[in-house]
Amino acid sequence: MSAGYRFAFDGDEIDAEPGQSIAAALIAAGHRSWRSTRGRGEPRGAFCGIGVCFDCLVTVNGRPNQRACVVEVGPGDRVERQEGTGRGHLDH
């Protein structure tokens, strides 16, 4: 890996290349799913790859509902798996 950097995914350090999307970096690191559906909890990851389908949602630096396939990963970013809508505190 040349001139790359690292970001955290659920507390683990992941390597990324400048300009790489979060989804591309996660797939390169062997992660195929990083969100679960609301209700049934089924795993989701990259599907369309162009930001249309919402299957790849993650929480980035505390902000839920970020599309991993179109958001560029930054050095030191904190990326977390997202469960459902990412707004569990509002589901009451």
XYZ file of N, CA and C in Angstrom:
276
model
N 0.848 -1.168 0.000
C 0.000 0.000 0.000
C 0.900 1.240 0.000
N 0.672 2.144 -0.936
C 1.544 3.305 -1.064
C 0.853 4.575 -0.581
N 1.550 5.334 0.248
C 1.078 6.634 0.726
C -0.339 6.574 1.292
N -0.668 5.474 1.945
C -1.997 5.326 2.508
C -2.091 5.854 3.915
N -3.230 5.639 4.511
C -3.442 6.028 5.893
C -4.409 5.055 6.533
N -4.714 5.294 7.807
C -5.550 4.366 8.555
C -6.783 5.082 9.089
N -7.851 4.285 9.241
C -9.063 4.758 9.884
C -9.576 3.639 10.772
N -10.455 3.964 11.681
C -10.993 2.960 12.605
C -12.349 2.476 12.119
N -12.515 1.159 12.128
C -13.809 0.546 11.823
C -14.184 -0.330 13.009
N -15.206 0.081 13.734
C -15.619 -0.623 14.955
C -14.428 -0.868 15.879
N -13.529 0.114 15.937
C -12.380 0.041 16.834
C -11.140 -0.604 16.246
N -11.264 -1.288 15.101
C -10.108 -1.902 14.449
C -9.517 -0.933 13.432
N -8.199 -0.943 13.310
C -7.526 -0.076 12.340
C -7.561 -0.726 10.952
N -7.959 0.066 9.957
C -8.070 -0.391 8.570
C -7.203 0.522 7.708
N -6.511 -0.060 6.730
C -5.717 0.724 5.785
C -6.603 1.230 4.659
N -6.291 2.430 4.179
C -7.027 3.013 3.053
C -6.063 3.792 2.174
N -6.447 3.942 0.935
C -5.700 4.757 -0.014
C -6.389 6.124 -0.116
N -5.642 7.182 -0.315
C -6.265 8.484 -0.521
C -7.267 8.428 -1.673
N -8.440 9.006 -1.459
C -9.480 9.021 -2.481
C -10.384 7.804 -2.478
N -10.085 6.818 -1.666
C -10.857 5.580 -1.628
C -12.159 5.781 -0.843
N -13.226 5.158 -1.321
C -14.475 5.220 -0.570
C -14.366 4.314 0.654
N -15.211 4.584 1.637
C -15.243 3.739 2.825
C -15.557 2.301 2.420
N -16.534 2.110 1.540
C -16.906 0.757 1.109
C -15.735 0.036 0.460
N -15.009 0.716 -0.424
C -13.869 0.084 -1.099
C -12.803 -0.324 -0.088
N -12.533 0.531 0.891
C -11.527 0.210 1.905
C -11.982 -0.965 2.764
N -13.265 -1.000 3.128
C -13.777 -2.111 3.935
C -13.747 -3.426 3.159
N -14.132 -3.391 1.901
C -14.099 -4.605 1.076
C -12.658 -5.095 0.920
N -11.724 -4.165 0.682
C -10.309 -4.540 0.541
C -9.777 -5.183 1.823
N -10.358 -4.801 2.960
C -9.928 -5.362 4.249
C -10.692 -6.631 4.617
N -11.559 -7.095 3.702
C -12.273 -8.356 3.926
C -13.653 -8.235 4.556
N -14.156 -7.033 4.721
C -15.497 -6.841 5.299
C -16.518 -6.787 4.167
N -17.534 -7.606 4.251
C -18.569 -7.650 3.211
C -19.887 -7.041 3.662
N -20.098 -6.905 4.953
C -21.320 -6.256 5.443
C -20.968 -5.377 6.630
N -21.694 -4.272 6.757
C -21.425 -3.336 7.852
C -22.677 -2.602 8.290
N -23.827 -3.092 7.917
C -25.093 -2.551 8.385
C -26.050 -3.704 8.555
N -26.984 -3.575 9.489
C -28.044 -4.569 9.609
C -29.385 -3.861 9.450
N -30.336 -4.578 8.886
C -31.639 -3.978 8.643
C -32.420 -3.817 9.934
N -33.280 -2.814 9.940
C -34.171 -2.608 11.074
C -35.198 -3.742 11.067
N -35.534 -4.253 12.196
C -36.511 -5.331 12.272
C -35.883 -6.700 12.263
N -35.443 -7.165 11.104
C -34.920 -8.532 10.979
C -33.421 -8.643 11.224
N -32.707 -7.535 11.222
C -31.281 -7.558 11.509
C -30.430 -8.245 10.453
N -30.877 -8.233 9.204
C -30.140 -8.893 8.126
C -28.925 -8.053 7.708
N -27.810 -8.707 7.391
C -26.587 -7.971 7.035
C -26.693 -7.301 5.669
N -26.099 -6.135 5.567
C -26.055 -5.389 4.310
C -24.665 -4.797 4.145
N -24.287 -4.555 2.896
C -23.013 -3.920 2.552
C -23.197 -3.166 1.258
N -22.194 -3.162 0.410
C -22.299 -2.466 -0.876
C -23.214 -3.246 -1.810
N -24.108 -2.546 -2.470
C -24.992 -3.178 -3.453
C -24.904 -2.435 -4.785
N -25.355 -1.186 -4.808
C -25.354 -0.459 -6.084
C -24.003 0.205 -6.374
N -23.316 0.641 -5.327
C -22.014 1.278 -5.499
C -22.056 2.712 -6.001
N -23.263 3.301 -6.131
C -23.365 4.684 -6.613
C -24.229 5.568 -5.716
N -24.523 5.125 -4.505
C -25.242 5.955 -3.552
C -26.738 6.025 -3.714
N -27.328 5.047 -4.410
C -28.758 5.090 -4.653
C -29.554 4.202 -3.695
N -29.020 3.056 -3.303
C -29.838 2.038 -2.632
C -29.871 2.090 -1.106
N -28.958 2.747 -0.455
C -28.904 2.867 1.005
C -28.507 1.587 1.739
N -28.095 0.531 1.054
C -27.675 -0.697 1.737
C -26.358 -0.530 2.491
N -25.525 0.404 2.092
C -24.172 0.508 2.652
C -24.037 1.549 3.766
N -25.122 1.945 4.387
C -25.067 3.000 5.399
C -24.172 2.648 6.578
N -23.389 3.631 7.014
C -22.524 3.519 8.185
C -22.619 4.815 8.977
N -22.095 4.775 10.183
C -21.964 5.985 10.990
C -20.507 6.421 10.903
N -20.283 7.665 10.497
C -18.930 8.198 10.322
C -18.735 9.380 11.271
N -17.778 9.238 12.156
C -17.478 10.301 13.121
C -18.737 10.767 13.853
N -19.585 9.791 14.217
C -20.794 10.085 14.972
C -22.000 10.484 14.138
N -21.852 10.598 12.828
C -22.963 10.974 11.943
C -23.533 9.728 11.271
N -24.784 9.338 11.605
C -25.381 8.149 11.005
C -25.783 8.385 9.551
N -26.098 7.276 8.874
C -26.675 7.291 7.531
C -25.760 7.858 6.456
N -24.471 7.596 6.567
C -23.513 7.995 5.540
C -23.354 6.838 4.556
N -23.467 7.115 3.277
C -23.355 6.071 2.255
C -21.883 5.725 2.037
N -21.498 4.536 2.489
C -20.096 4.114 2.433
C -19.558 4.035 1.014
N -20.430 3.823 0.038
C -19.955 3.670 -1.336
C -19.574 4.992 -1.988
N -20.029 6.122 -1.446
C -19.714 7.410 -2.062
C -18.956 8.356 -1.126
N -18.870 8.023 0.163
C -18.140 8.873 1.105
C -16.667 8.471 1.098
N -15.819 9.439 0.843
C -14.378 9.195 0.842
C -13.897 9.057 2.287
N -13.129 8.021 2.540
C -12.591 7.814 3.879
C -11.457 8.796 4.120
N -11.416 9.319 5.340
C -10.361 10.264 5.692
C -9.451 9.679 6.754
N -8.219 10.159 6.829
C -7.302 9.659 7.848
C -7.871 9.917 9.238
N -7.861 8.878 10.060
C -8.341 9.004 11.428
C -9.845 8.960 11.590
N -10.597 8.766 10.505
C -12.057 8.671 10.623
C -12.443 7.529 11.545
N -13.565 7.684 12.219
C -14.152 6.623 13.041
C -15.417 6.157 12.337
N -15.372 4.968 11.779
C -16.503 4.391 11.061
C -17.058 3.258 11.904
N -18.387 3.233 12.044
C -19.027 2.193 12.848
C -20.155 1.539 12.068
N -20.345 0.257 12.360
C -21.497 -0.455 11.801
C -22.756 0.281 12.198
N -23.746 0.193 11.348
C -25.011 0.848 11.654
C -26.111 -0.193 11.737
N -26.915 -0.085 12.764
C -28.057 -0.969 12.915
C -29.317 -0.210 12.558
N -30.050 -0.748 11.585
C -31.296 -0.117 11.162
C -31.090 1.274 10.614
N -31.875 2.208 11.126
C -31.854 3.567 10.620
C -30.713 4.391 11.175
N -29.999 3.880 12.168
C -28.939 4.649 12.787
C -29.465 5.695 13.758
N -30.747 5.631 13.997
C -31.394 6.592 14.886
C -32.227 5.854 15.939
N -31.624 4.852 16.544
C -32.311 4.033 17.541
C -32.897 4.820 18.675
N -32.248 5.934 19.006
C -32.753 6.759 20.091
C -34.089 7.429 19.737
N -34.475 7.441 18.455
C -35.742 8.040 18.031
C -36.840 6.998 17.821
N -36.517 5.718 17.892
C -37.466 4.653 17.586
C -38.419 4.345 18.748
N -38.411 5.127 19.790
C -39.241 4.824 20.956
C -40.655 5.295 20.784
